[in-house]
mmCIF file of C-alpha atoms in Angstrom:
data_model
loop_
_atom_site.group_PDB
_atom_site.id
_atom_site.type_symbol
_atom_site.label_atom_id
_atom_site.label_comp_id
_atom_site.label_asym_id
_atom_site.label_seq_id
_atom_site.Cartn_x
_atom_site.Cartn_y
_atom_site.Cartn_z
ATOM 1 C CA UNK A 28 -21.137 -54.719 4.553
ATOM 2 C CA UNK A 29 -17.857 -53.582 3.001
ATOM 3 C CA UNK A 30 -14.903 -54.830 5.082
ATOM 4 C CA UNK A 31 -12.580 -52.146 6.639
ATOM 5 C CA UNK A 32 -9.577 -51.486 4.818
ATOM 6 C CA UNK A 33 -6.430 -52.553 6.679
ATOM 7 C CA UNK A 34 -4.665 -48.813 6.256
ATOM 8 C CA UNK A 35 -7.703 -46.497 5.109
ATOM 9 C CA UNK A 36 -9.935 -44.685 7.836
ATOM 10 C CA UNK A 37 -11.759 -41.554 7.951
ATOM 11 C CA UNK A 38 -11.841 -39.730 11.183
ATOM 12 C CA UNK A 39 -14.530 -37.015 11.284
ATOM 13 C CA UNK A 40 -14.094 -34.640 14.114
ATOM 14 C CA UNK A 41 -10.451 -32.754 15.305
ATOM 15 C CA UNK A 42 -10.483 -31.713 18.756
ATOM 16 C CA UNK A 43 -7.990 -32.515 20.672
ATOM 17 C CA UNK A 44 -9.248 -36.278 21.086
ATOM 18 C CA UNK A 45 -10.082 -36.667 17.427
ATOM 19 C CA UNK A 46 -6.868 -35.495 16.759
ATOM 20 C CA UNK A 47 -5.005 -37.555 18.597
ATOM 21 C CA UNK A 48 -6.365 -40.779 16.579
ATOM 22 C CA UNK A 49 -6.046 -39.281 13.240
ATOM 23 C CA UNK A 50 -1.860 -38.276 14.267
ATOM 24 C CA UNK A 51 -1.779 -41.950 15.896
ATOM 25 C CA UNK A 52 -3.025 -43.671 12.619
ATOM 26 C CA UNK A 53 -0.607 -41.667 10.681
ATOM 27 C CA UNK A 54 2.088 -42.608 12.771
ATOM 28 C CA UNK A 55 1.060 -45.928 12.271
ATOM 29 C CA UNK A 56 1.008 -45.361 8.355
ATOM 30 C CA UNK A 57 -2.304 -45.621 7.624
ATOM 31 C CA UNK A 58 -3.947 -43.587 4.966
ATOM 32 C CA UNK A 59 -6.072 -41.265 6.766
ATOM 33 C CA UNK A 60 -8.743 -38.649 5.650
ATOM 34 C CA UNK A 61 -9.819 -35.799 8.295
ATOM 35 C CA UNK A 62 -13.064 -33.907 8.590
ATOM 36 C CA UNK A 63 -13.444 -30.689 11.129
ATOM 37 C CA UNK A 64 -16.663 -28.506 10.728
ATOM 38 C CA UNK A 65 -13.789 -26.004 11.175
ATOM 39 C CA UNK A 66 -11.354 -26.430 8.657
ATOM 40 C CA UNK A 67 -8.206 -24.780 9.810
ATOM 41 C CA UNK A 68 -8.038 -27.863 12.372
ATOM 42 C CA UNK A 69 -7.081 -29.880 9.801
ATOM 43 C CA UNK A 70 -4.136 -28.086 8.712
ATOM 44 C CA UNK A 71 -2.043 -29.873 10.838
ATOM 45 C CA UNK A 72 -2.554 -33.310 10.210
ATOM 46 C CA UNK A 73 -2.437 -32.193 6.239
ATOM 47 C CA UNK A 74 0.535 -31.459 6.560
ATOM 48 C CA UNK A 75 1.440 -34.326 8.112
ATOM 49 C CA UNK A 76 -0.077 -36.608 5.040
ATOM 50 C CA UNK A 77 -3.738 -36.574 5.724
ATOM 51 C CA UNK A 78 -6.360 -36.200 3.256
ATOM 52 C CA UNK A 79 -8.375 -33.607 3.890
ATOM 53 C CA UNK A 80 -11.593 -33.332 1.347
ATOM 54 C CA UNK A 81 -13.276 -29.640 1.980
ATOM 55 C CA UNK A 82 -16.792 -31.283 2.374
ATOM 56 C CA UNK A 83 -18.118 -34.285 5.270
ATOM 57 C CA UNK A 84 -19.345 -35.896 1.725
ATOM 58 C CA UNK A 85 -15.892 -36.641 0.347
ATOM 59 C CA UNK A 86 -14.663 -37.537 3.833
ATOM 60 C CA UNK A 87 -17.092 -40.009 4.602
ATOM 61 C CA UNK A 88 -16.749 -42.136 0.976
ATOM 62 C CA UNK A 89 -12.867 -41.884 0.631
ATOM 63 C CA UNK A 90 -12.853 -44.904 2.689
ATOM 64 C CA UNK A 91 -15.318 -47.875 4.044
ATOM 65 C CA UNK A 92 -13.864 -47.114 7.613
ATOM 66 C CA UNK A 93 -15.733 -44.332 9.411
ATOM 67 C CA UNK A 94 -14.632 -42.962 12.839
ATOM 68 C CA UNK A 95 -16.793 -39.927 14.473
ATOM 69 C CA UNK A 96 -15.275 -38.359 17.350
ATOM 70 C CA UNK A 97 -17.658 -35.463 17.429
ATOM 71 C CA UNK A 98 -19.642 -33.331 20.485
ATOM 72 C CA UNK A 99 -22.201 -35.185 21.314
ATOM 73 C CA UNK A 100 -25.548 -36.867 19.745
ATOM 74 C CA UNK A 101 -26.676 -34.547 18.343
ATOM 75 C CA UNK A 102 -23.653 -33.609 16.482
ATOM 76 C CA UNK A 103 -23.502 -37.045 14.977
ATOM 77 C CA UNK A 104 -26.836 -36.678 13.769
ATOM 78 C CA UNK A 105 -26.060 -32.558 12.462
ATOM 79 C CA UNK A 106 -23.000 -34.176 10.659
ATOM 80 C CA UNK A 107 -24.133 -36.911 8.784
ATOM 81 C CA UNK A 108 -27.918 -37.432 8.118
ATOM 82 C CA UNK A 109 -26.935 -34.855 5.013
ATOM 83 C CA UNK A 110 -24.707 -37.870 3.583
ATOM 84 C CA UNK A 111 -25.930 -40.896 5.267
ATOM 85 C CA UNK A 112 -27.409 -42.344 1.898
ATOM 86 C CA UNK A 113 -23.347 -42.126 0.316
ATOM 87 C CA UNK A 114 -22.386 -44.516 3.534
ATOM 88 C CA UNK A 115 -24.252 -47.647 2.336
ATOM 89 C CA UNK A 116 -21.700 -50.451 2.703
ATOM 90 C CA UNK A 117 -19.358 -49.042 5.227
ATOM 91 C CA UNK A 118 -18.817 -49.364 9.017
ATOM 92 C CA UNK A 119 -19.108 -46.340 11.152
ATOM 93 C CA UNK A 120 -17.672 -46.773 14.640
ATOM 94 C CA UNK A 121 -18.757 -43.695 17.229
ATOM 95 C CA UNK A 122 -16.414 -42.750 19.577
ATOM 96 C CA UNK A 123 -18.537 -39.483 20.299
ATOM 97 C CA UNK A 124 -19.673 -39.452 23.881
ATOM 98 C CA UNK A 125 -23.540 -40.472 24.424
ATOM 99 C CA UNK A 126 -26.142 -42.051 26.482
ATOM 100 C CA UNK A 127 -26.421 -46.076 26.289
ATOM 101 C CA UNK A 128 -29.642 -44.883 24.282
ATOM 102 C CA UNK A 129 -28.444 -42.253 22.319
ATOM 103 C CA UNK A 130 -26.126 -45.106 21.283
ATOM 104 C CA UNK A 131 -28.572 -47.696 20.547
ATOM 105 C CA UNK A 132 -30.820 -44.742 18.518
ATOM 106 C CA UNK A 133 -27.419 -44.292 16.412
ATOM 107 C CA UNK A 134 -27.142 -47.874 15.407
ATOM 108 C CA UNK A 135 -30.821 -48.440 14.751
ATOM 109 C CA UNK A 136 -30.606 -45.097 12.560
ATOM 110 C CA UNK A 137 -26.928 -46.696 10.873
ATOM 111 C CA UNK A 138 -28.793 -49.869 10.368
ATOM 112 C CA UNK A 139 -31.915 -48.471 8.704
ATOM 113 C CA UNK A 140 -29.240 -46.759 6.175
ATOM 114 C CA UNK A 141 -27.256 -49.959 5.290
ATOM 115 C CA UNK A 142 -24.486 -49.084 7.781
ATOM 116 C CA UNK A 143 -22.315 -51.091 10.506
ATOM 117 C CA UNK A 144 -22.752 -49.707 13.653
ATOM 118 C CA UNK A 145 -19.857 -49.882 16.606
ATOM 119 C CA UNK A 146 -19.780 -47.519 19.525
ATOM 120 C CA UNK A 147 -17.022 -46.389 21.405
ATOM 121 C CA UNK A 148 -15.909 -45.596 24.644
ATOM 122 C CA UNK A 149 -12.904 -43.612 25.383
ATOM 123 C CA UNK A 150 -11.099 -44.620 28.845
ATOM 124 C CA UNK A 151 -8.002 -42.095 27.922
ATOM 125 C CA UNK A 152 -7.140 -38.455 27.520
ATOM 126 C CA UNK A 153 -5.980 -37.348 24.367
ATOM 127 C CA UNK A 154 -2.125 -37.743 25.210
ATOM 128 C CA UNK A 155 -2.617 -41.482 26.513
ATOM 129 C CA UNK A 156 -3.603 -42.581 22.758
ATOM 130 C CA UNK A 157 -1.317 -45.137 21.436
ATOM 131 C CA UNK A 158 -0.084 -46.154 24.846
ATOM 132 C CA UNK A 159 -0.295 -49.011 26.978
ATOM 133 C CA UNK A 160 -2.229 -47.441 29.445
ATOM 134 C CA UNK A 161 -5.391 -46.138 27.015
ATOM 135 C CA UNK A 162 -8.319 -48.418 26.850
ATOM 136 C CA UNK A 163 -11.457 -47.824 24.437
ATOM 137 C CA UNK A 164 -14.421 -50.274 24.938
ATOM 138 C CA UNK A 165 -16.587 -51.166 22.240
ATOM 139 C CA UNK A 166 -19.737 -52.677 21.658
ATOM 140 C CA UNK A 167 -22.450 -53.043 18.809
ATOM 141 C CA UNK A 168 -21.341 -55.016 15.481
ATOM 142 C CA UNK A 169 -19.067 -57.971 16.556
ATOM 143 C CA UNK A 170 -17.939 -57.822 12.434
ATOM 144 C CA UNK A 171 -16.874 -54.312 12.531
ATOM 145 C CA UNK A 172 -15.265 -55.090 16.049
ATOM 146 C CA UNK A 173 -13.439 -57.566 14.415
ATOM 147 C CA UNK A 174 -12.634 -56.447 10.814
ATOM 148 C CA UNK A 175 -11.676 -52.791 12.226
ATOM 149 C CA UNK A 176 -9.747 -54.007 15.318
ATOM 150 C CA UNK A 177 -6.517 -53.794 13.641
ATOM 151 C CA UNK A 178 -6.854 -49.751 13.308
ATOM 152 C CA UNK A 179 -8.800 -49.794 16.380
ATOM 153 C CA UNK A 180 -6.265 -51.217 18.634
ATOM 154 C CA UNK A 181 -3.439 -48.762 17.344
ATOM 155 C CA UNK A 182 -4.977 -46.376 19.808
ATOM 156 C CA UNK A 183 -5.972 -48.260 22.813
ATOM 157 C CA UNK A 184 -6.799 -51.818 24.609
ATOM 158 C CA UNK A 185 -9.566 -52.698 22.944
ATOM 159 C CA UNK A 186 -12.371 -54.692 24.758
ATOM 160 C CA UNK A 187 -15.691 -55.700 23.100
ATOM 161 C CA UNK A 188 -18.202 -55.541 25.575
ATOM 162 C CA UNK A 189 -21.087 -57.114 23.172
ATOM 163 C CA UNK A 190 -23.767 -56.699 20.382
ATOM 164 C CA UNK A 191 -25.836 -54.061 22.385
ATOM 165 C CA UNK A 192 -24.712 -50.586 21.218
ATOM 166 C CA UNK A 193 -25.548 -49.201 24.314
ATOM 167 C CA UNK A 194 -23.186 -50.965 26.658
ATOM 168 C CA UNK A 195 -20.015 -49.346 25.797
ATOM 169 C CA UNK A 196 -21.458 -46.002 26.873
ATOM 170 C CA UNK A 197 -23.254 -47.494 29.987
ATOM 171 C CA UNK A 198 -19.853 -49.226 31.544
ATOM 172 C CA UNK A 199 -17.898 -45.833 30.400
ATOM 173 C CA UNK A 200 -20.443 -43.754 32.085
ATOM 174 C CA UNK A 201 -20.845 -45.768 35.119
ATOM 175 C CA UNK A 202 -16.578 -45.341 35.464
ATOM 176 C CA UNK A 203 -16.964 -41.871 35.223
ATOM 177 C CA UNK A 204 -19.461 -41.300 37.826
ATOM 178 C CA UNK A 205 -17.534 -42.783 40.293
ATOM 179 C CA UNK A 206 -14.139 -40.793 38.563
ATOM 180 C CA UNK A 207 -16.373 -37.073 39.622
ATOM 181 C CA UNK A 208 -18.026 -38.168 42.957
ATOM 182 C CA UNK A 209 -14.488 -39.131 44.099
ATOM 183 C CA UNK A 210 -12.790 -36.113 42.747
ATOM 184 C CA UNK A 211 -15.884 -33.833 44.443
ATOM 185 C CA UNK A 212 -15.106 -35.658 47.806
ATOM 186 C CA UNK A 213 -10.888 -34.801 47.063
ATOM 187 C CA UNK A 214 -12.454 -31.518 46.370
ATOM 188 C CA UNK A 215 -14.838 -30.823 49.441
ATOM 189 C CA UNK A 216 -12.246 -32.426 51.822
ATOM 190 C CA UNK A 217 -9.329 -29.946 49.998
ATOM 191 C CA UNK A 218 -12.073 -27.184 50.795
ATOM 192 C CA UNK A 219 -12.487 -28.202 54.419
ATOM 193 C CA UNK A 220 -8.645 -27.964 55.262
ATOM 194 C CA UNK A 221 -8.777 -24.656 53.243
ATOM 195 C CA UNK A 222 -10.615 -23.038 55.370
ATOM 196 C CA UNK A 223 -7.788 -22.837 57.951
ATOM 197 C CA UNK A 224 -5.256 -21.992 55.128
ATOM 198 C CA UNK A 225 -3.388 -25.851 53.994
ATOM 199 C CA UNK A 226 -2.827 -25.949 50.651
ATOM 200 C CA UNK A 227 -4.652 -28.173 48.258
ATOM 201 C CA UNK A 228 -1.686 -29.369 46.938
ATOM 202 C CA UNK A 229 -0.519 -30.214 50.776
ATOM 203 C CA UNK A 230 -4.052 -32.069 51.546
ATOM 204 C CA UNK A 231 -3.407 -33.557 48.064
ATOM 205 C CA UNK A 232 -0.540 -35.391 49.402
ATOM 206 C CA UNK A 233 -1.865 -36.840 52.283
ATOM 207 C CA UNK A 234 -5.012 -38.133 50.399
ATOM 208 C CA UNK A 235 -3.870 -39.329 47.853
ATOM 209 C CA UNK A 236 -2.381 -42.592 49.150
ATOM 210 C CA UNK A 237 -5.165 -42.899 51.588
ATOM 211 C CA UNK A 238 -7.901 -42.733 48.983
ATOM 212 C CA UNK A 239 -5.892 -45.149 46.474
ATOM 213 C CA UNK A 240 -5.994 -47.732 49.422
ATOM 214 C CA UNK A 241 -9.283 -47.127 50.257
ATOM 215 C CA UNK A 242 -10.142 -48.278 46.181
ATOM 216 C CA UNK A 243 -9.140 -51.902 47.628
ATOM 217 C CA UNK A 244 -12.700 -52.153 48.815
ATOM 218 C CA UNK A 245 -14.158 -51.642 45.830
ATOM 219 C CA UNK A 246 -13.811 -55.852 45.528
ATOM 220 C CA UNK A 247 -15.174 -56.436 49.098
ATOM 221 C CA UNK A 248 -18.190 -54.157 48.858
ATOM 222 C CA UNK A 249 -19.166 -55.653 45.232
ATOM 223 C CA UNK A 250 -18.903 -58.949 46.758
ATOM 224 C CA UNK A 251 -21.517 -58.211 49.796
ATOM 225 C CA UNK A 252 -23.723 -56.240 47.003
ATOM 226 C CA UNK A 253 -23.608 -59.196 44.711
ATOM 227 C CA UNK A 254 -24.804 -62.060 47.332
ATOM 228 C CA UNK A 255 -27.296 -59.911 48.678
ATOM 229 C CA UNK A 256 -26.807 -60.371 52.180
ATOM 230 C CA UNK A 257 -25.730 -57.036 53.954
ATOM 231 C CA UNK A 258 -25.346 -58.707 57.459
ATOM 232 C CA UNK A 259 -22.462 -60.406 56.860
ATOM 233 C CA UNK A 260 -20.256 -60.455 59.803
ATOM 234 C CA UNK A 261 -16.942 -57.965 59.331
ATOM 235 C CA UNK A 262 -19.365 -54.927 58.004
ATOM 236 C CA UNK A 263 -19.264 -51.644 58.929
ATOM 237 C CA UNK A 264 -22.857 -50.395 60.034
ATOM 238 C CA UNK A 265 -24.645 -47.623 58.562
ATOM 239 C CA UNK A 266 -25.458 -46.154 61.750
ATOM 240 C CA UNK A 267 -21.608 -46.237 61.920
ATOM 241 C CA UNK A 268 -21.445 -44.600 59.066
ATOM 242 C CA UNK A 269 -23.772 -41.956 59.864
ATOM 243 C CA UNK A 270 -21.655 -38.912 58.126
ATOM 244 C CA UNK A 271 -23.959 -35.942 59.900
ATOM 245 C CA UNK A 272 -20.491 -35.155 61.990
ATOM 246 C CA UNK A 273 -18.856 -34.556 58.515
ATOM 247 C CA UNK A 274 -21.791 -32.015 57.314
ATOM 248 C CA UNK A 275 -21.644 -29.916 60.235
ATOM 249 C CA UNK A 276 -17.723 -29.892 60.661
ATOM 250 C CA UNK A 277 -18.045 -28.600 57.265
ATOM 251 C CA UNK A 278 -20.728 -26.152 57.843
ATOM 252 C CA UNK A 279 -18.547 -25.307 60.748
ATOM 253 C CA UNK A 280 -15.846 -24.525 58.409
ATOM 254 C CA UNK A 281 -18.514 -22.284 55.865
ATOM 255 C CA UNK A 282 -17.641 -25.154 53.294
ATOM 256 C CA UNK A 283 -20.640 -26.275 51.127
ATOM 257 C CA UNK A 284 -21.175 -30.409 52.604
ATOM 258 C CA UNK A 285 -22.902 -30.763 49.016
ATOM 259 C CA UNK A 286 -20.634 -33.871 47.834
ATOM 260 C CA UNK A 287 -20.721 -35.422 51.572
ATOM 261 C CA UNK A 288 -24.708 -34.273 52.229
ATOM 262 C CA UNK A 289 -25.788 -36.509 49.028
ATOM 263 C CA UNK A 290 -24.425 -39.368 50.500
ATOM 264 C CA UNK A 291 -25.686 -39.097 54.297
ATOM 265 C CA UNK A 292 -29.082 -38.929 52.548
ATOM 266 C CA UNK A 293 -28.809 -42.211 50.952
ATOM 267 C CA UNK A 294 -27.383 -43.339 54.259
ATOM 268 C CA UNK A 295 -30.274 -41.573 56.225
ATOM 269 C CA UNK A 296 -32.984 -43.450 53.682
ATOM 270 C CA UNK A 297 -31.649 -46.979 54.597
ATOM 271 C CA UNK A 298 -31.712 -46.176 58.133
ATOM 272 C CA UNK A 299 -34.980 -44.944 57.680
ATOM 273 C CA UNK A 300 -36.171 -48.188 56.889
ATOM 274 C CA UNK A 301 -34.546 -49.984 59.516
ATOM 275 C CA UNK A 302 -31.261 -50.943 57.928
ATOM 276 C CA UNK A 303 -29.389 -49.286 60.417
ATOM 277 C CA UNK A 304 -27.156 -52.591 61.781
ATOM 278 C CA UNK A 305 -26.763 -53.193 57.939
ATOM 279 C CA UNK A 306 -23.660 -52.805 55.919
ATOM 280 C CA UNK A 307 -22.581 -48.992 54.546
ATOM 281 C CA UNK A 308 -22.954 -50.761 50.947
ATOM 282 C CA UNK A 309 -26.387 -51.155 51.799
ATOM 283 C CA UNK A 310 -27.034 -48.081 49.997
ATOM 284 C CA UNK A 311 -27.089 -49.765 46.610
ATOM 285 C CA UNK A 312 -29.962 -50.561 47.272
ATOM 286 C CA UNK A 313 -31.921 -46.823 47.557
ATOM 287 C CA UNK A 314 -29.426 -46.308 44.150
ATOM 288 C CA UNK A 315 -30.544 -49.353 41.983
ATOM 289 C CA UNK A 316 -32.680 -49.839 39.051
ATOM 290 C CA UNK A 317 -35.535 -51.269 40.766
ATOM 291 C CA UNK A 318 -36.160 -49.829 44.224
ATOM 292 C CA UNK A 319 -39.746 -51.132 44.980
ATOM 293 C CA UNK A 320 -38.329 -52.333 48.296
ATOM 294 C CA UNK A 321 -36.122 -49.295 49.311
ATOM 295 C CA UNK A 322 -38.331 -45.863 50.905
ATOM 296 C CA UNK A 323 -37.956 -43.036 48.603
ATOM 297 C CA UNK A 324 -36.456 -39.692 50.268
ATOM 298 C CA UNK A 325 -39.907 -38.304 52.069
ATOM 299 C CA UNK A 326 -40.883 -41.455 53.300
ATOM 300 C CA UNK A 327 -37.016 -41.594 54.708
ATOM 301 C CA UNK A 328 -37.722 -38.091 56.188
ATOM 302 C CA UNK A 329 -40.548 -39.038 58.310
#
């Protein structure tokens, strides 16, 4: 593998993310070439010193440093099978939103074609790049992690989360799943108090400190999940938890309960099966990978 040049990289892909690395690398005074299936995106960061060849082909060779920020999978694929054999000897790292096993099909595919696979995950919106607060995880090739980290870490905190490509995307994923159930139950809750005219910004400010506090028991509840033992003493029940009040206040209201429904039926299924004196996080276990011991929702319903 060729080793990533300390200043040059290649950054395929200008929306608003991809250009936010390519401006943050200049800024940084790297030599940087740009690539945008549109072309007029690039204008920009030409004029700010970028390189910006008119093909993907004389992007991806004018330097052994390859970013992709593009769509999705697919896109990656669309992009650069037509030049894949000019990338022998160079390091491609993916910071294009996929699956852990879209990821892992990407750096087989880089592999079979002589190429150093890394994949990315973004923890930042576009303005947070280059500041303290962005983080990108990384995982696949430990050499390009290492070679590259001195243009990777101009945009973010860098972590390296190991050798399998996939485990970048799974941790990012994971994050973000509990980013949109939390914002749906801001949303439904914003919905509820709508319905006799406050103000989502005025529900906004009485959540908001509420639910950051709440986040404290992220620790607690990862703790009970991780020893296995959901009768520790200090729990709160799930038939405690029962949230059926919640779904017909709501339907009370003429508010959808979607957000809050999907949760009483993971609830309902450990009750179901007799967990009812158990702990609320109890409900890992109808979530988890293997769930030979947990009822699956008709059993629950009868």
């Amino acid at each position: 593998m060729t080793t990533p040049d300390a200043t040059g990289v290649t950054v395929l892909g200008l929306g608003a993310m991809g250009s936010a690395l390519a401006a943050t690398l200049l800024d940084a005074g790297h030599a940087t070439t740009v690539w945008n299936r549109t072309p007029a995106r690039a204008t920009d960061l030409a004029a700010r010193g970028a390189a910006a060849p008119s093909d993907v082909a004389g992007a991806v060779t004018a330097h052994p440093l390859v970013i992709a920020c593009l769509l999705d999978h697919a896109s990656v694929h669309e992009t650069l099978d037509p030049v894949i054999g000019t990338m022998r000897g160079t390091a491609l790292v993916n910071l294009t939103t996929t699956t852990p096993n879209e990821a892992r099909e990407l750096a087989a595919w880089a592999e079979r074609n002589g190429v150093a696979y890394l994949d990315g995950a973004i923890m930042a919106t576009p303005p947070m790049i280059g500041t303290a607060e962005a983080s990108i995880l990384y995982s696949g090739s430990a050499d390009v992690f290492a070679t590259a980290r001195p243009v990777l870490d101009r945009w973010a905190t860098s972590t390296y989360d190991g050798a399998d490509s996939g485990l970048a995307s799974l941790y990012d994923l994971a994050m973000l799943s509990g980013m949109y159930t939390m914002f749906a139950g801001f949303l439904h809750g914003a919905a509820m108090v709508g319905s006799v005219g406050v103000t989502a910004t005025e529900f906004a400010a009485r959540a908001t400190p509420f639910l950051s506090a709440m986040t404290a028991g992220f620790a607690h509840d990862a703790a009970v999940v991780d020893g296995g033992d959901y009768t520790v003493p200090g729990q709160q029940s799930l038939d405690f938890s029962d949230l059926s009040h919640i779904v017909r206040a709501s339907r009370e209201q003429g508010v959808d309960p979607a957000p809050v429904a999907a949760v009483q039926e993971l609830i309902a299924r450990q009750i179901a099966a007799g967990h009812g004196a158990e702990a609320f996080a109890r409900i890992y276990e109808s979530l988890r990978a293997d769930r030979s011991t947990t009822p699956e929702p008709a059993e629950a319903a009868r």
